Coordinates of C-alpha atoms and ligand atoms in Angstrom, one line a residue:
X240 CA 31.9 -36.5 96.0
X241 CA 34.7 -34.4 97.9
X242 CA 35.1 -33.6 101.3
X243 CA 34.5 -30.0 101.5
X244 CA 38.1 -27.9 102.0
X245 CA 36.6 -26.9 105.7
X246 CA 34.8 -28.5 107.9
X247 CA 33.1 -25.3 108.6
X248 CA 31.3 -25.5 105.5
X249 CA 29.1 -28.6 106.7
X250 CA 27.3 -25.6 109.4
X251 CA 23.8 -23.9 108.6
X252 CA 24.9 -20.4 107.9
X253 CA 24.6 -17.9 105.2
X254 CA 26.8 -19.8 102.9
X255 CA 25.7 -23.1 102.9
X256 CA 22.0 -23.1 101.5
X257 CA 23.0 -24.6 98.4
X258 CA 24.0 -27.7 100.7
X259 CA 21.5 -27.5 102.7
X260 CA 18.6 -27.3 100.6
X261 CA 20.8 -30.3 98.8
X262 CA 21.2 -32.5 101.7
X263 CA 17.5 -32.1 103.2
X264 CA 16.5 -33.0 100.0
X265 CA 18.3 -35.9 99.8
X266 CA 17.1 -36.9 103.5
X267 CA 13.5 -36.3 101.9
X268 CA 14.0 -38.2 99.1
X269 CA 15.1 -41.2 100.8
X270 CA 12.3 -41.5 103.1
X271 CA 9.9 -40.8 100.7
X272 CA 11.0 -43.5 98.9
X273 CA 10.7 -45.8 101.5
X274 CA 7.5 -44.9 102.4
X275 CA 6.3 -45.2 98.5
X276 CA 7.3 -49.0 98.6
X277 CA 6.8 -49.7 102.2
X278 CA 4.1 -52.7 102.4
X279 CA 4.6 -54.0 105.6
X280 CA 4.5 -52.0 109.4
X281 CA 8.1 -54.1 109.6
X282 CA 10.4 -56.3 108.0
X283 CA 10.4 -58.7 110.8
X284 CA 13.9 -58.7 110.6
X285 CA 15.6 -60.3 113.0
X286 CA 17.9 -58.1 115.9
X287 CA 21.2 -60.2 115.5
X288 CA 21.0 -60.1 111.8
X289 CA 20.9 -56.3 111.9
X290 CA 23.0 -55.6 114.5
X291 CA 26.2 -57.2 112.6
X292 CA 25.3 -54.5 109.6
X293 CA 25.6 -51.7 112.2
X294 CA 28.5 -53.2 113.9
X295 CA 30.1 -53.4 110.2
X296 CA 30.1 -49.6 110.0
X297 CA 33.8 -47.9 110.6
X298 CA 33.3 -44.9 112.1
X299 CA 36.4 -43.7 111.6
X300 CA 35.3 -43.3 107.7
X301 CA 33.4 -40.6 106.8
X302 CA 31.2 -41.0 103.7
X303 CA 32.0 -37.0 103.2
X304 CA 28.5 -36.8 101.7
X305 CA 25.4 -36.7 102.9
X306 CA 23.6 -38.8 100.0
X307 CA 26.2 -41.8 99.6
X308 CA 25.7 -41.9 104.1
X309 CA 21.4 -41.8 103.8
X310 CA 22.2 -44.8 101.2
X311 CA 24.0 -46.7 104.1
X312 CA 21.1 -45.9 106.2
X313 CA 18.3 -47.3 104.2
X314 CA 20.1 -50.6 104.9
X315 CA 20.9 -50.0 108.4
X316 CA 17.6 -48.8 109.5
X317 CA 15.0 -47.3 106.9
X318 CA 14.4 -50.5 105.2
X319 CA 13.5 -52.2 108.7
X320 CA 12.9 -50.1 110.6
X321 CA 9.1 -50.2 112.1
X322 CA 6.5 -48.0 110.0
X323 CA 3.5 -46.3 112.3
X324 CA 1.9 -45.0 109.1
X325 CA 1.2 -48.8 108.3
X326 CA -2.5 -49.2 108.5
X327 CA -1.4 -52.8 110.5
X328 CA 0.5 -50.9 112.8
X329 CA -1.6 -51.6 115.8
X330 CA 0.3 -52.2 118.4
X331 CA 1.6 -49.1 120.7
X332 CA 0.7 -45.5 120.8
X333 CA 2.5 -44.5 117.9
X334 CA 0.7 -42.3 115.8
X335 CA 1.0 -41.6 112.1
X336 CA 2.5 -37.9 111.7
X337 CA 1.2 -34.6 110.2
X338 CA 3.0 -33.0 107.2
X339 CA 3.0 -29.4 109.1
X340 CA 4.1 -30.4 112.1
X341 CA 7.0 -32.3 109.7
X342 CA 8.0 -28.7 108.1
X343 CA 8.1 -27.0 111.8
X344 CA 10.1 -29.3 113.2
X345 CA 12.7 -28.9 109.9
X346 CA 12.3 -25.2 110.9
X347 CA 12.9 -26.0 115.0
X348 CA 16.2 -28.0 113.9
X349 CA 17.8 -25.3 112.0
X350 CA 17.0 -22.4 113.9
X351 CA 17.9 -24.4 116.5
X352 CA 16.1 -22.2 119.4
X353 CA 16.8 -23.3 122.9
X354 CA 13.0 -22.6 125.1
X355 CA 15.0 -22.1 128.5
X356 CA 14.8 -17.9 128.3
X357 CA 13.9 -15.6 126.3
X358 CA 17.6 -14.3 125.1
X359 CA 17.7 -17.6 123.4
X360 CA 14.6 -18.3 121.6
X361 CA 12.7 -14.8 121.4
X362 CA 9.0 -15.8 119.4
X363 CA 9.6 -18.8 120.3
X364 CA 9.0 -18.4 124.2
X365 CA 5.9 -16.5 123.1
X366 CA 4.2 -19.1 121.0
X367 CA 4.9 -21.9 123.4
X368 CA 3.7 -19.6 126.1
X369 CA 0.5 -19.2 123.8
X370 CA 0.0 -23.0 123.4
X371 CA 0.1 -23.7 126.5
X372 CA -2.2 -20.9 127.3
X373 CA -4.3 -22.6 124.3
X374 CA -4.4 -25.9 126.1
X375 CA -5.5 -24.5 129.2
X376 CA -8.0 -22.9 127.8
X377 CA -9.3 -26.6 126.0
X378 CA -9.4 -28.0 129.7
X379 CA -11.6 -25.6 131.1
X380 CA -8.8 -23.7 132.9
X381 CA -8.5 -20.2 133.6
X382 CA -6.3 -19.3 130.7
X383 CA -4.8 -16.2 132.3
X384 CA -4.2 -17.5 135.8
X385 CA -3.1 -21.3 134.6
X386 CA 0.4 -22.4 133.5
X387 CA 2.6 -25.1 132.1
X388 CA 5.3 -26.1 130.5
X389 CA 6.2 -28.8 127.1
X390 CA 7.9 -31.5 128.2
X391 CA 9.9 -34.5 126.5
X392 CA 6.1 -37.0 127.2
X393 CA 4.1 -38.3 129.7
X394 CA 6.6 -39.5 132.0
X395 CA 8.3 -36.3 132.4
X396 CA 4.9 -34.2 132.8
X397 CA 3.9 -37.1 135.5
X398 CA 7.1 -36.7 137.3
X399 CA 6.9 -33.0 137.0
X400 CA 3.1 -33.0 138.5
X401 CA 3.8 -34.9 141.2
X402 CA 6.9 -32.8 142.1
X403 CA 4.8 -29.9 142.3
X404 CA 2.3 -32.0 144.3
X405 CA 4.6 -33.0 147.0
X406 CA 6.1 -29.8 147.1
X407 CA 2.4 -28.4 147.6
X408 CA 2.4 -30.5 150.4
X409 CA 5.7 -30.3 152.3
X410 CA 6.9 -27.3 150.6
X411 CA 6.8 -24.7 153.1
X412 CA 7.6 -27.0 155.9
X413 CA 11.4 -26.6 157.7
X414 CA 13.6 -28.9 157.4
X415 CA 13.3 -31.5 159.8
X416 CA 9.5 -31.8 159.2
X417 CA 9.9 -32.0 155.7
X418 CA 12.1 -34.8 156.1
X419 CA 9.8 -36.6 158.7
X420 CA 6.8 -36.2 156.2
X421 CA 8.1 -37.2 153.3
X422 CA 8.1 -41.1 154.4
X423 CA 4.0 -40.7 154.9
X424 CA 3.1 -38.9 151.8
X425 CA 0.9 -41.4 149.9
X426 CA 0.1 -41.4 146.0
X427 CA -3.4 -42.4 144.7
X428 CA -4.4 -44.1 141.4
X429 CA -6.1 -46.8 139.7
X430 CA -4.2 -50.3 139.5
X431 CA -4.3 -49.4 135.5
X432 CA -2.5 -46.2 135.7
X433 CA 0.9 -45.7 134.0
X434 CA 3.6 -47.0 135.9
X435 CA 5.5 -43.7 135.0
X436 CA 3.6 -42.4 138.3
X437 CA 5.4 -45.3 140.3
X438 CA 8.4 -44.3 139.1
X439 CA 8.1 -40.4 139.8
X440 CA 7.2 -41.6 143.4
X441 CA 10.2 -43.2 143.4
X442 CA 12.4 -40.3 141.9
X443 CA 11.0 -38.0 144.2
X444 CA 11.8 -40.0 147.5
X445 CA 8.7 -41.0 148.5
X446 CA 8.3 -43.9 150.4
X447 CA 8.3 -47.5 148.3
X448 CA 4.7 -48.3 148.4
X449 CA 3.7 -44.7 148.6
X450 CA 1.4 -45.1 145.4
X451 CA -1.3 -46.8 146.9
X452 CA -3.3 -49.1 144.1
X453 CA -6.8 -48.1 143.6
X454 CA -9.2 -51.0 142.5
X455 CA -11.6 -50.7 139.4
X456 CA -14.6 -51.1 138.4
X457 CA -16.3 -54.1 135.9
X458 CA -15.6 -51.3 132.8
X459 CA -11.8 -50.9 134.9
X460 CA -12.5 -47.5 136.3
X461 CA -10.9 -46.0 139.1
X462 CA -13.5 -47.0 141.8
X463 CA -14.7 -43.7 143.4
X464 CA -15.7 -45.6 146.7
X465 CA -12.2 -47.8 147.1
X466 CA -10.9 -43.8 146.3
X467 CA -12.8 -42.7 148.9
X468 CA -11.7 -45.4 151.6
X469 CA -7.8 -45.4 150.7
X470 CA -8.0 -41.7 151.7
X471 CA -9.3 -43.0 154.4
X472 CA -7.3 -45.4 155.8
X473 CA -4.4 -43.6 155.0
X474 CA -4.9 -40.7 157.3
X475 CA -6.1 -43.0 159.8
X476 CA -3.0 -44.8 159.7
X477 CA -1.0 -41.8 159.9
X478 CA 0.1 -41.4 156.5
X479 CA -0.3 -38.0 154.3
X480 CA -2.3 -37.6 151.1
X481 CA -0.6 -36.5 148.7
X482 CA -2.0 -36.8 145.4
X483 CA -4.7 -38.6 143.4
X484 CA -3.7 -39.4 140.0
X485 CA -6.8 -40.0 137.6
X486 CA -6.1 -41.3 133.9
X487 CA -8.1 -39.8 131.5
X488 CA -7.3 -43.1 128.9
X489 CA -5.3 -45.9 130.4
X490 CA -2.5 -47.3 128.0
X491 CA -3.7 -50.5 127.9
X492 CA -7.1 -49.9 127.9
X493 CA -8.2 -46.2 126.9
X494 CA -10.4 -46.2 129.7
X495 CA -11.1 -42.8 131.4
X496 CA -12.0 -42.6 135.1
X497 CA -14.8 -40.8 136.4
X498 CA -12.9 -37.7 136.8
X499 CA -15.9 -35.4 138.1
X500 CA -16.4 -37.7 141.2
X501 CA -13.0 -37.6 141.6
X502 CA -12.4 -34.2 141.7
X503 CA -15.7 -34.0 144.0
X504 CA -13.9 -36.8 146.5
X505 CA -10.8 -34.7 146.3
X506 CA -11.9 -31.2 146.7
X507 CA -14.0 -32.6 149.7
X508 CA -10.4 -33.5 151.4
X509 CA -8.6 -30.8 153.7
X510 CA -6.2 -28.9 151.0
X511 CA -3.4 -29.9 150.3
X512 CA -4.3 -33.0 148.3
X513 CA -3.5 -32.8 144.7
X514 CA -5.6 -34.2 142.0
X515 CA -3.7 -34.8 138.8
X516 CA -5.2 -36.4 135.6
X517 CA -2.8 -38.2 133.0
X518 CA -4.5 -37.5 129.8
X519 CA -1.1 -38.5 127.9
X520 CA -3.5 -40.3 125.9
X521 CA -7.2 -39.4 125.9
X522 CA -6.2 -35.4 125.8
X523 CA -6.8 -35.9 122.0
X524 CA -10.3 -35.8 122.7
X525 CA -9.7 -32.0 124.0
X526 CA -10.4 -31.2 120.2
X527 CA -12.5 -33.6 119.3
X528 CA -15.7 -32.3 118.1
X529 CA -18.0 -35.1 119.2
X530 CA -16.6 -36.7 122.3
X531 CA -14.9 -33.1 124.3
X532 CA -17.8 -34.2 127.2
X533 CA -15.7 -37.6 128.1
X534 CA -13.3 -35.3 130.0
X535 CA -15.7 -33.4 131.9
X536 CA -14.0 -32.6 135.3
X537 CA -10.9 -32.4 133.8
X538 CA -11.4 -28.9 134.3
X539 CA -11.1 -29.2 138.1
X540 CA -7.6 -30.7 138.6
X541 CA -4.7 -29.3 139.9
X542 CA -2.5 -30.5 137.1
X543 CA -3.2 -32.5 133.6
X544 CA -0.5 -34.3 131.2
X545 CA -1.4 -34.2 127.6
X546 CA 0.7 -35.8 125.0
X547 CA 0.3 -34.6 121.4
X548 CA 2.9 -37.2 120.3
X549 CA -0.1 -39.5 121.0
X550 CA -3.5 -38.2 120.0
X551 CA -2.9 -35.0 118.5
X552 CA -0.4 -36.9 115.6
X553 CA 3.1 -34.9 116.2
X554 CA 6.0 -36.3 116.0
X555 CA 7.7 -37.6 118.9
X556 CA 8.8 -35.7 121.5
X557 CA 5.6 -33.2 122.1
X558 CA 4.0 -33.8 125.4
X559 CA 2.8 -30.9 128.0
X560 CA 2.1 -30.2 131.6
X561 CA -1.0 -27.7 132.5
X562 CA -1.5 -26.3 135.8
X563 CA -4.4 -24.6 137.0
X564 CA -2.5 -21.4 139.0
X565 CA 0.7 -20.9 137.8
X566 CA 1.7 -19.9 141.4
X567 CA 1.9 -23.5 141.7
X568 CA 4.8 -24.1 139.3
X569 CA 6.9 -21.6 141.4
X570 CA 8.3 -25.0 143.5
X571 CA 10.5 -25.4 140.7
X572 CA 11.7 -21.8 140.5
X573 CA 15.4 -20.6 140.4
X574 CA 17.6 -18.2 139.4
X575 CA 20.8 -18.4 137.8
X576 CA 22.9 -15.8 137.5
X577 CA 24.1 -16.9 133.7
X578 CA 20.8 -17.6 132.8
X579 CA 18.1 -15.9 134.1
X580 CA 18.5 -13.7 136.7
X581 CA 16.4 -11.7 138.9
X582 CA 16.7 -8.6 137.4
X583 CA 15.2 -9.9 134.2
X584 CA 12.2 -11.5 136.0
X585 CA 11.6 -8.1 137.5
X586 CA 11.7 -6.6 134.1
X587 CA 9.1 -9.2 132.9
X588 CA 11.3 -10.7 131.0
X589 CA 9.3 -13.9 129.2
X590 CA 11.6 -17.2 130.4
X591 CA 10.1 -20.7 130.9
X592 CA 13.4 -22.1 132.1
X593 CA 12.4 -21.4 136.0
X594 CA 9.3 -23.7 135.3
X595 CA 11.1 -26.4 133.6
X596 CA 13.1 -29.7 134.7
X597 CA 15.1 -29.1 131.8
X598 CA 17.4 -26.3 130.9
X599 CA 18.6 -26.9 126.8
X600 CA 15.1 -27.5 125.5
X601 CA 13.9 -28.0 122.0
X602 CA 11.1 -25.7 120.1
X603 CA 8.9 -28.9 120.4
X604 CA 6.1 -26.2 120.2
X605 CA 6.4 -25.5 117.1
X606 CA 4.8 -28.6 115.3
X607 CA 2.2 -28.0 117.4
X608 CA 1.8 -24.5 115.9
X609 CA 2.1 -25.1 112.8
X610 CA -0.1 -28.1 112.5
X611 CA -2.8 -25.6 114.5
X612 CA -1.9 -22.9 111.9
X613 CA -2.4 -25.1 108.4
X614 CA -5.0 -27.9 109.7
X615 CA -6.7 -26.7 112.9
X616 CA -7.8 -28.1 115.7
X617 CA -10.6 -29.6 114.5
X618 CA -9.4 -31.4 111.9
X619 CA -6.9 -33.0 114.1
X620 CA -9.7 -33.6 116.7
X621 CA -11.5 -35.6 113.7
X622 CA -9.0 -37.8 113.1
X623 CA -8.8 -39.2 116.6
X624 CA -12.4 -39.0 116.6
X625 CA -12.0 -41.7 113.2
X626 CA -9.7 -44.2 115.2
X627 CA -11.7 -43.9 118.0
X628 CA -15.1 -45.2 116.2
X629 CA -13.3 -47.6 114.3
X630 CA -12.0 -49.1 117.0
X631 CA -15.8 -49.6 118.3
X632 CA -16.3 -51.1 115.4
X633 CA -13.3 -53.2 115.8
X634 CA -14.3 -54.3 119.5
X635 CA -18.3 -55.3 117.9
X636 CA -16.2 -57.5 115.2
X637 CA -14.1 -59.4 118.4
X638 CA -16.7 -59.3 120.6
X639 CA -19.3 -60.9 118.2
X640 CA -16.5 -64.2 117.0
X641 CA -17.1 -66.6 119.8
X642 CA -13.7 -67.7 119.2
X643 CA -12.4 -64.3 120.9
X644 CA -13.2 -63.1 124.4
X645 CA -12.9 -59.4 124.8
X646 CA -12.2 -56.8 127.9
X647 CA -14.2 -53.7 128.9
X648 CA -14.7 -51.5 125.6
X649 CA -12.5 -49.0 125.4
X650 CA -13.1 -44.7 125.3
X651 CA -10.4 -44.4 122.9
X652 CA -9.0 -46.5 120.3
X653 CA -7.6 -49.8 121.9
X654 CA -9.2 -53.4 121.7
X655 CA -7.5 -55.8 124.3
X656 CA -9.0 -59.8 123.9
X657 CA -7.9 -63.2 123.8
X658 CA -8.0 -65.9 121.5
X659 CA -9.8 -68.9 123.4
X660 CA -7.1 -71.3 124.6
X661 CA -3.1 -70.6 126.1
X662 CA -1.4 -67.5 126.7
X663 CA 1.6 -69.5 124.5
X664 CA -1.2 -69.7 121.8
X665 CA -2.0 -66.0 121.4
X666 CA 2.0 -64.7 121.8
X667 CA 2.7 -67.0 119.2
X668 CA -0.4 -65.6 116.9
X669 CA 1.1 -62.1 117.9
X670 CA 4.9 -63.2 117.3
X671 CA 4.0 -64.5 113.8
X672 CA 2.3 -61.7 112.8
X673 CA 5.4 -59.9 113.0
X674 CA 7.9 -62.2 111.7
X675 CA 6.1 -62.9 108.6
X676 CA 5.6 -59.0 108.1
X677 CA 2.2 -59.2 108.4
X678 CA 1.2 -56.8 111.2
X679 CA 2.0 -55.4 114.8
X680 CA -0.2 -55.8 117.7
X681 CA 0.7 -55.8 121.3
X682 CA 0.0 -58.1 124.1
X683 CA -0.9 -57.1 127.9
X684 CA -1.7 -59.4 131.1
X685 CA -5.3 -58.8 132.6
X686 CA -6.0 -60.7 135.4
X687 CA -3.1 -62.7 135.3
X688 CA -3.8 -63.9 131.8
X689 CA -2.4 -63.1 128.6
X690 CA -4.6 -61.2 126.4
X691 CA -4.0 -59.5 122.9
X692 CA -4.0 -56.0 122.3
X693 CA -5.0 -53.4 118.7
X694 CA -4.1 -49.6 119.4
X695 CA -5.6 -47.8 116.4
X696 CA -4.5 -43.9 116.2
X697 CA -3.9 -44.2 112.0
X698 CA -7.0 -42.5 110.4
X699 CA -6.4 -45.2 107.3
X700 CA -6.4 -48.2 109.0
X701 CA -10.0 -49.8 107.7
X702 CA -12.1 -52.6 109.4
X703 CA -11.1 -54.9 106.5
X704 CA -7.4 -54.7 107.6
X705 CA -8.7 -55.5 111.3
X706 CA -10.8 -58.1 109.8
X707 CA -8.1 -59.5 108.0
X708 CA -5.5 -59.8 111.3
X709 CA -8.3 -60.9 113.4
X710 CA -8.3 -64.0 111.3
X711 CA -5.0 -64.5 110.8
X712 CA -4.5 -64.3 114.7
X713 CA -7.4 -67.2 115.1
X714 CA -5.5 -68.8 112.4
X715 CA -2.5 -69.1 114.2
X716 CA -3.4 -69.8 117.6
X717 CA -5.4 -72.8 116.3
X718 CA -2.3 -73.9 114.5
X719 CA -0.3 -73.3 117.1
X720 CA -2.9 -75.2 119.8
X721 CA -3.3 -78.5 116.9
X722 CA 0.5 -78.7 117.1
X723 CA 0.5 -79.2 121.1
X724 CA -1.9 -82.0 121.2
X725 CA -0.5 -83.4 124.6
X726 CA -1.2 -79.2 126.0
X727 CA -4.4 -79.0 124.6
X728 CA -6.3 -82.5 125.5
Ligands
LIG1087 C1 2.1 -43.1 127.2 C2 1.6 -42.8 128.5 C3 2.4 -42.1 129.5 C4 3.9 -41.9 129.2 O1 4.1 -41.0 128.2 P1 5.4 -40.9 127.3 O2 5.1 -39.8 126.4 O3 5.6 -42.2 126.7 O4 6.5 -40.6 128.3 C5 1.9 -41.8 130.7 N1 0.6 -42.0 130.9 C6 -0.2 -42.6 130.1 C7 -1.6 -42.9 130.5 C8 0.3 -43.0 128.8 O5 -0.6 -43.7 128.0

């Protein structure tokens, strides 16, 4: 096929639908295909071997056609690449996607809104505005006097939180005393919370051990009493609450934290401390239609992060930050003269750029909309409610094979045990798995140790299929235990 006559015909515009509707299809076809034959969650290719096929590419030669490039990159990337659908795709939280939320984000692409101001997105400002008024309302907020903003994930709306946080505590201080406090600002959360909070701490100047690691419980909960002293000590010490940090589902766990006696040790601090809950992963269970309870006091935090590219099955990147009082997002607020000025925010203007870390931002909304508008929210909420009893079932099947020893059971939908014998044994159980295309899990230290780890969030992955890489796991730790006869004696 011929290079168009000018490059300007490769834009979206009036008069290229006959391409487009062409190329898209093409794009369709070739993952469709893909996914018709996939049988394995990954090839188990291996990095150097695909690397020289990317480096082969010459860049400087244009295929001129989308079909004859997609062809190239079935080889480069769609025949190995790794497959989240598979029902043996256990390892991260990576969720199978929904078909509406597929067709929105085609839609966000061409339109190609940016969410920063009104003058560039229009509806678009309005139906994120309504989501996030949606989600507010699902945590028990006061939809009309809360706030928030979609972010890129969890990281970002942690980072973003805690920015509010410590400007919530320092903000209206002058200079110099700002400067003096920020050193003593301290950060509270469990030892299992994301290490995305370390990081904000870090980001946002805070001193280098100001996220202060709260112990847990036997079922790894945030221990309200440890909470309760750390406050404590802190003050005594000098040092400044700043913000608790609850997770509503750890990563490696999917444990939630007692968030009610959290919020009841933090609203019995002197203001300002800040109680934030990560619910980048549980938040999934805001529309669930059996287990909505296991977040109760959620509804008392300053701040929550929910991550529908996690539990709400969207495709990556659809993640949100909820306030309580959107007064409390005005830290963050600015006005640029190109952008937003103050003459449009007197004319209530709708913009969601002042909120924002970002300026340029993607209708990430939309899959969220449209998957809302086509399935509902409780037919999303049913499907994490599916993973999440199968991986009860999953933990019973561990838990019960004396060859296994199992952590805590989980609230959500990971199983994190150990094959009986070396930490080599069970990363070798986990490596072969991959290589011979057989499944994905993960792996995660507890205690020092090295344990095994199953995240389920696809719908169709059955107990059979955790049956089956339960044994082949046993099978290859034993094999790989016989073979090191000097290790294991
Ligand atoms: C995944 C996760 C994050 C990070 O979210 P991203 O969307 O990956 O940036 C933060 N907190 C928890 C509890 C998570 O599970």
């Amino acid at each position: 096929m011929s290079l168009p006559p000018d490059p300007a015909d490769f834009l979206l515009d009036g008069h290229s639908p006959a391409r487009y509707e062409r190329d898209l299809i093409s794009a369709i076809g070739a993952v469709s295909a893909t996914f018709a034959e996939c049988d394995a969650t990954f090839s188990g290719i291996d990095h150097e071997a695909l690397r020289r096929e990317v480096d082969a590419v010459d860049l400087q030669q244009p295929t001129s056609d989308c079909a004859s490039a997609l062809r190239e990159l079935d080889r480069l990337y769609l025949r190995d690449a790794v497959y989240f659908h598979h029902p043996r795709y256990l390892a991260h939280l990576n969720c199978p996607v929904v078909l509406p939320a597929l067709a929105a984000d085609a839609v966000a692409s061409a339109v190609n809104s940016s969410l920063d101001t009104w003058d560039q997105s229009a509806g678009g400002t309005l139906i994120e505005q309504r989501l996030i008024q949606w989600t507010c309302d699902r945590l028990g907020f006061d939809a009309a006097a809360a706030d928030g903003i979609f972010t890129s994930g969890g990281t970002q709306s942690n980072l973003h939180a805690l920015y509010l946080a410590r400007e919530h505590a320092v903000g209206s201080r002058h200079a110099t005393d700002r400067t003096a406090a920020l050193p003593r600002l301290r950060v509270f959360a469990s030892a299992d919370s994301h290490f995305s909070v370390r990081t904000a701490a870090r980001l946002l100047g805070l001193h280098p051990d100001a996220v202060v690691p709260i112990p847990t419980d036997g079922h790894r909960r945030l221990r309200v009493d440890a909470l309760r002293a750390a406050i404590d000590s802190a003050r005594a010490e000098g040092s400044i609450p700043m913000a608790v940090v609850a997770t509503a589902g750890t990563t490696d766990f999917g444990v939630i934290d007692p968030l009610a006696e959290i919020a009841e040790v933090v609203h019995e601090q002197p203001a300002p401390l800040w109680l934030h809950v990560d619910a980048a992963y549980g938040g999934g269970l805001l529309v669930s239609p059996t287990r909505r309870s296991l977040l109760a006091g959620i509804e008392r935090a300053h701040s929550a992060t929910v991550d529908f590219h996690k539990s709400f099955f969207q495709p990556i990147s659809a993640s949100a930050l909820l306030v309580r009082r959107s007064e409390w997002m005005d830290a963050g607020r600015h006005h640029a003269d190109y952008l937003n000025p103050v003459r449009m925010t007197r004319a209530g203007i709708p913009n969601q750029v002042d909120k924002s870390l970002q300026t340029t931002r993607r209708f990430d909304a939309l899959k969220l909309w449209l998957t809302l508008r086509v399935m509902g929210a409780d037919a999303i909420g049913e499907l994490f409610d599916r993973v999440i009893d199968r991986a009860g079932e999953a933990h019973r099947l561990v838990a019960s094979d004396p060859r296994f020893e199992v952590v805590t059971p989980s609230d959500l939908s990971t199983v994190v045990f150990r094959f009986a014998g070396t930490d080599e044994a069970n990363l070798a159980a986990r490596a072969a798995l991959s290589a011979n295309a057989e499944a994905m899990i993960a792996s995660t230290t507890v205690d020092g140790r090295t344990f095994l780890k199953f995240t389920l969030l696809n719908p169709r992955t059955t107990l059979a299929d955790i049956a089956e890489v339960v044994a082949l796991i046993a099978g290859y730790a034993s094999e790989h235990l016989s073979a090191q006869p000097s290790l294991a004696s």
